[in-house]
Amino acid sequence: MSNGYSLRASVIDTLIRTKRPDVPLRVALRNTAAVVLPLALGMWLGYPQVGIGIAAGALDTMFSDQPGPYQQRLSRLFLAALAAGAASLVGFLIGDWVLPMCVACAVCGFFGGMLVVFGPDIARVGMTSMLLLVITAATPKDLAGSMAGGSLIFAGGMLLAVFSIAAWPLQRYRPERLALATVYRGLADLARKPQKDGEAPGLTDAMNALQSTLLGRHHARGRAMEAFRVLLELAERIRLELIAMAELETRRDGMGEMFRNDTARVLLATADALDAAEPPQRAERALATLQASERALLAGSTGMGLGVHIQALSGQLAAVVRNTNWAGSRGEERAQRAETALPDTLRSASALSTLRANLTRGSVAFRHAVRCAVVLTLAFAVSRYYALPHGYWLPMTAAIVLRPDFAATFNFGLLRVVGTVLGLMLTTFVLRLTPDVAWAHIAVMGVLCVAFRYLAGAHYGIAVAALTGTVVVLLSFEGVDPFSAMSDRVLNTALGSGLALIAYVLWPSWERHRARSALSEMLCAYADYLDALVGPAGRGARHEVRMGTRTARTNAQASLDRMRAEPGTPAVLLELAETLYANGNRLARTAMSLEALIDADEVPEAWAHVGPFIHEASVALRAQAEALTRVEAIAMPPGLREHQRRLVEALSRVTERELADAVARLTDRLTDNVDTIAHVVNRRSTAPA
């Protein structure tokens, strides 16, 4: 039984939980350079306001510098810089007038909040716009000054973009190569340590990132990209073969383990070659060793169809090594002919259609947008009505803290307050120790900025402390006393965090109301995957359905994590979600093992007998998914077990023993998976909807 929500445990966990930094140090350094260098040049040349404006623009668009293809990164940074410049222009222009600013806050808050439907990278653009709007409103200017200020902030964002893509001509395909290398290292781990009931650590997330990088909207094109896509499809096939081998391997003489270790060495050498953009010479030598192991294994009795998978895996690894030689800019020069590119399987929907579909009260994005509009407007109005000193910190904090889910809003609010207090104390202490000269303060600001960017993913509270210090030092160049405003900033930060949390509690989007839908979509995706194994669909179609399955499983996992962090989640519902998710993973593993029995573009003749049974299982699974959303019991799949037994008997008469034994084992597991899920749905049919 899962434990209930505990406020004390949640607070303690939020304060002490840390993760490994997910930002390379070179990224933190180049982002900091885009902030500090224009400030230093502005001070040196006698134009401090210009340097401050550009530095502020770079600081506010810093988090839009995310991994991905260079074209995608440039587009994202341009959008962030443009939104920051436009929001700053409006803030400078109408900052003196409260009513127009309230309207601007409402509009910016709503549309900025709606951007969460496009993912966290685009959502940061909306948050940046809200921040710049309320910050620049504190120092209104005339038309010329507003245009100049907005242009400087836009220039700062574009300077950061230039730093981000500066190595493009030299390392054109670096993001794609690194994403592939991460996946192949994960496959090497899977080869060394076969996973029968669970995922290889980190492999699923790496595959998701690779899909977005290679097949997303802004992917690059060319000969190297064709090789990358072939490597992506081969990674999927290798993963399936490794899973199937883990299920079938019965030898105890060490030969199977030797072959898996040889496989891991080929995969690791491939990853290293992708990292270095060099010919895969070490991978070729490892492949020769693996092929010798293959011959030794096939010379003896492998049993249970293992030989088929060994041969398939060996051929796939040879294709991997061959295509690695053509991957990247240098690979384009080495390539003599192009491989056939795989079809695009990820098509982005129209942005306008996506927004229109979410303009409903039932949409989490719509609720978040309304909360953002109301909270930002109210926070701005309160700061102006009560003439709070440094009042822009109030709406600024509210915009940063308010998130689409309770757990993130609570965690960010708590860490924001703690981090602000620590940051103000740290900055006061450091500035009193350093000489009272601009160059010393710029150096302090650079150190704090690096710490903020590098640690933001590791511990938000520590990162906020560094960010607070960075902002305080930057504002000191505008003439704001860094020592006199400590209590004002702490008060406004606490008020902004509290306001965001109250707004969420008053009109929540509790995950417990959406969890059943997320789990139902996951089960329906598994049913689609099973159906794709029935007919004569090619590997491209199966690949596309498999990607949809992975997305649905990731969404269900995210829903489960959010529900765990919410107060008031019924224990019976949480147990239902955890049990269904675990059993769904087992079913997905069974389906992948079944797919591994299918050749590249054809299905075995025996599938004429197997296909109807798999379809029957998918129909039963889809019915269970629908019953889950209706909160009702469902009959156990009638006759599924008996049909499976008749299938095994029929296969034993019409196909080779190895394939019949493999199908018997997997269809038995599939029957058990479907029956278990039906049992869970029935047992927990009274769980709250």
Coordinates of C-alpha atoms in Angstrom, one line a residue, residues 241-486:
E241 CA 16.6 -8.6 -30.3
L242 CA 18.4 -8.2 -26.9
I243 CA 15.0 -8.4 -25.1
A244 CA 14.1 -11.6 -27.1
M245 CA 17.5 -13.1 -26.4
A246 CA 17.1 -12.5 -22.6
E247 CA 13.8 -14.4 -22.8
L248 CA 15.1 -17.3 -24.8
E249 CA 18.7 -17.9 -23.6
T250 CA 19.0 -21.2 -21.8
R251 CA 22.7 -22.0 -22.2
R252 CA 24.8 -22.2 -19.0
D253 CA 28.3 -22.7 -20.6
G254 CA 29.1 -18.9 -20.7
M255 CA 28.8 -18.7 -24.5
G256 CA 25.7 -16.6 -24.4
E257 CA 27.3 -14.2 -21.9
M258 CA 30.4 -13.9 -24.1
F259 CA 28.3 -13.0 -27.1
R260 CA 26.4 -10.3 -25.1
N261 CA 29.7 -8.9 -23.8
D262 CA 31.0 -8.8 -27.4
T263 CA 27.8 -7.0 -28.4
A264 CA 28.3 -4.5 -25.7
R265 CA 31.9 -3.8 -26.9
V266 CA 30.6 -3.1 -30.4
L267 CA 27.9 -0.8 -29.1
L268 CA 30.3 1.1 -26.9
A269 CA 32.9 1.5 -29.6
T270 CA 30.1 2.8 -31.9
A271 CA 29.1 5.3 -29.3
D272 CA 32.7 6.5 -28.9
A273 CA 33.0 6.9 -32.7
L274 CA 29.8 8.9 -32.8
D275 CA 31.1 11.1 -30.0
A276 CA 34.4 11.8 -31.7
A277 CA 33.0 11.9 -35.3
E278 CA 35.7 9.5 -36.3
P279 CA 35.6 6.3 -38.5
P280 CA 34.5 3.3 -36.3
Q281 CA 37.8 1.4 -36.5
R282 CA 37.6 0.1 -33.0
A283 CA 34.0 -1.0 -33.6
E284 CA 35.1 -2.9 -36.7
R285 CA 37.6 -4.9 -34.7
A286 CA 35.0 -5.5 -32.0
L287 CA 32.6 -6.6 -34.7
A288 CA 35.1 -9.2 -36.1
T289 CA 35.4 -10.6 -32.6
L290 CA 31.6 -10.8 -32.2
Q291 CA 31.2 -12.6 -35.6
A292 CA 33.7 -15.2 -34.3
S293 CA 31.5 -15.7 -31.2
E294 CA 28.5 -16.0 -33.5
R295 CA 30.0 -18.8 -35.4
A296 CA 30.9 -20.6 -32.2
L297 CA 27.4 -20.3 -30.8
L298 CA 25.7 -21.4 -34.0
A299 CA 28.0 -24.4 -34.2
G300 CA 26.3 -25.8 -31.1
S301 CA 22.7 -26.2 -30.0
T302 CA 21.2 -22.8 -29.1
G303 CA 17.6 -24.0 -28.4
M304 CA 14.4 -22.0 -28.2
G305 CA 15.1 -20.1 -31.4
L306 CA 18.1 -18.2 -30.0
G307 CA 20.2 -18.8 -33.1
V308 CA 17.7 -16.7 -35.2
H309 CA 18.2 -13.7 -32.9
I310 CA 22.0 -14.1 -32.8
Q311 CA 22.1 -14.0 -36.6
A312 CA 19.8 -11.0 -36.7
L313 CA 21.7 -9.1 -34.0
S314 CA 25.0 -9.8 -35.8
G315 CA 23.7 -8.4 -39.0
Q316 CA 22.2 -5.4 -37.3
L317 CA 25.5 -4.6 -35.6
A318 CA 27.3 -4.9 -38.9
A319 CA 24.9 -2.3 -40.4
V320 CA 25.5 -0.1 -37.3
V321 CA 29.2 -0.1 -37.9
R322 CA 28.8 0.6 -41.6
N323 CA 26.4 3.5 -41.1
T324 CA 28.5 5.0 -38.2
N325 CA 31.3 5.5 -40.8
W326 CA 28.9 7.9 -42.7
A327 CA 27.4 9.7 -39.7
G328 CA 28.3 13.4 -39.2
S329 CA 30.0 16.0 -41.4
R330 CA 33.1 13.9 -42.0
G331 CA 30.9 10.9 -42.7
E332 CA 29.2 12.9 -45.5
E333 CA 32.6 13.4 -47.1
R334 CA 33.3 9.7 -46.8
A335 CA 30.0 8.5 -48.1
Q336 CA 29.8 7.3 -51.7
R337 CA 26.1 6.7 -51.9
A338 CA 23.0 7.5 -49.8
E339 CA 21.0 5.0 -47.9
T340 CA 17.2 5.1 -48.1
A341 CA 16.0 7.5 -45.4
L342 CA 13.4 6.2 -43.0
P343 CA 9.9 7.9 -43.3
D344 CA 9.1 10.7 -41.0
T345 CA 7.1 9.4 -38.1
L346 CA 6.8 12.5 -35.9
R347 CA 4.7 15.2 -37.4
S348 CA 3.9 18.3 -35.4
A349 CA 0.4 19.4 -35.4
S350 CA -0.6 22.9 -36.4
A351 CA 0.2 25.3 -33.5
L352 CA -3.2 27.0 -34.0
S353 CA -5.1 23.7 -33.9
T354 CA -3.2 22.7 -30.8
L355 CA -4.1 26.0 -29.1
R356 CA -7.8 25.8 -30.2
A357 CA -8.1 22.3 -28.9
N358 CA -6.9 23.4 -25.5
L359 CA -9.3 26.4 -25.1
T360 CA -11.6 24.5 -22.8
R361 CA -12.1 24.4 -19.1
G362 CA -11.1 20.7 -19.1
S363 CA -7.6 21.5 -20.4
V364 CA -4.8 21.7 -17.9
A365 CA -3.1 24.3 -20.1
F366 CA -6.2 26.5 -20.2
R367 CA -6.5 26.4 -16.4
H368 CA -2.9 27.2 -16.1
A369 CA -3.2 30.1 -18.5
V370 CA -6.2 31.6 -16.6
R371 CA -4.3 31.2 -13.3
C372 CA -1.3 33.0 -14.8
A373 CA -3.4 35.8 -16.1
V374 CA -5.2 36.4 -12.8
V375 CA -2.2 36.0 -10.6
L376 CA 0.1 38.1 -12.6
T377 CA -2.5 40.9 -12.9
L378 CA -3.4 40.8 -9.2
A379 CA 0.3 40.7 -8.1
F380 CA 1.1 43.7 -10.3
A381 CA -2.0 45.6 -9.0
V382 CA -1.2 44.9 -5.4
S383 CA 2.4 46.0 -5.8
R384 CA 1.3 49.3 -7.3
Y385 CA -1.7 49.9 -5.1
Y386 CA 0.4 49.5 -1.9
A387 CA 3.5 51.1 -3.5
L388 CA 5.6 48.2 -2.3
P389 CA 9.3 49.0 -2.5
H390 CA 10.9 46.9 -5.3
G391 CA 7.4 45.7 -5.9
Y392 CA 8.2 44.1 -9.3
W393 CA 9.6 41.2 -7.3
L394 CA 6.1 40.3 -6.3
P395 CA 4.6 39.6 -9.8
M396 CA 8.0 38.4 -11.0
T397 CA 8.1 35.7 -8.3
A398 CA 4.5 34.7 -8.9
A399 CA 5.2 34.2 -12.7
I400 CA 8.2 32.0 -11.9
V401 CA 6.6 29.9 -9.2
L402 CA 3.2 29.2 -10.8
R403 CA 3.3 25.9 -12.7
P404 CA 0.6 23.7 -14.3
D405 CA 0.7 21.2 -11.4
F406 CA 0.5 21.4 -7.6
A407 CA 3.8 19.6 -6.8
A408 CA 5.9 21.9 -9.0
T409 CA 4.2 25.1 -7.8
F410 CA 4.7 24.0 -4.1
N411 CA 8.3 23.0 -4.7
F412 CA 9.3 26.0 -6.7
G413 CA 7.5 28.4 -4.2
L414 CA 9.3 26.9 -1.2
L415 CA 12.7 26.8 -2.9
R416 CA 12.2 30.3 -4.3
V417 CA 11.7 31.8 -0.8
V418 CA 14.6 29.8 0.7
G419 CA 16.8 30.5 -2.2
T420 CA 16.1 34.2 -2.2
V421 CA 16.9 34.6 1.5
L422 CA 20.1 32.7 1.0
G423 CA 21.0 34.6 -2.1
L424 CA 20.5 38.0 -0.5
M425 CA 22.6 37.0 2.5
L426 CA 25.3 35.5 0.3
T427 CA 25.4 38.6 -1.9
T428 CA 25.6 41.0 1.0
F429 CA 28.4 39.0 2.6
V430 CA 30.4 38.7 -0.7
L431 CA 30.0 42.3 -1.8
R432 CA 31.2 43.5 1.6
L433 CA 34.3 41.4 1.3
T434 CA 35.2 42.5 -2.3
P435 CA 36.5 45.9 -3.2
D436 CA 33.8 48.5 -4.1
V437 CA 34.8 48.7 -7.7
A438 CA 32.9 47.7 -10.8
W439 CA 35.4 45.0 -12.0
A440 CA 35.2 43.1 -8.7
H441 CA 31.4 43.2 -8.8
I442 CA 31.4 42.0 -12.4
A443 CA 33.6 39.0 -11.4
V444 CA 31.3 38.2 -8.6
M445 CA 28.3 38.3 -10.9
G446 CA 30.1 36.0 -13.4
V447 CA 30.7 33.4 -10.7
L448 CA 27.1 33.6 -9.5
C449 CA 25.7 33.4 -13.0
V450 CA 27.7 30.2 -13.8
A451 CA 26.5 28.6 -10.6
F452 CA 22.9 29.5 -11.4
R453 CA 23.0 28.1 -14.9
Y454 CA 24.9 24.9 -13.9
L455 CA 23.0 24.1 -10.8
A456 CA 19.4 24.9 -11.9
G457 CA 18.6 21.3 -12.7
A458 CA 20.4 19.9 -9.7
H459 CA 18.8 22.0 -6.9
Y460 CA 16.5 24.9 -7.7
G461 CA 16.9 26.5 -4.3
I462 CA 20.7 26.8 -4.6
A463 CA 20.3 28.0 -8.2
V464 CA 17.8 30.7 -7.0
A465 CA 20.3 31.8 -4.4
A466 CA 22.9 32.3 -7.2
L467 CA 20.3 34.0 -9.5
T468 CA 19.2 36.4 -6.7
G469 CA 22.8 37.4 -6.2
T470 CA 23.3 37.8 -10.0
V471 CA 20.2 40.1 -10.2
V472 CA 21.2 42.1 -7.2
V473 CA 24.7 42.8 -8.6
L474 CA 23.3 43.7 -12.0
L475 CA 20.8 46.1 -10.5
S476 CA 23.6 47.7 -8.4
F477 CA 25.0 49.0 -11.7
E478 CA 21.6 50.8 -12.2
G479 CA 22.1 52.5 -8.9
V480 CA 20.0 50.2 -6.7
D481 CA 21.6 49.7 -3.3
P482 CA 22.3 46.0 -2.9
F483 CA 22.2 46.3 0.9
S484 CA 19.1 48.3 1.6
A485 CA 16.4 46.2 -0.2
M486 CA 16.9 42.8 1.5

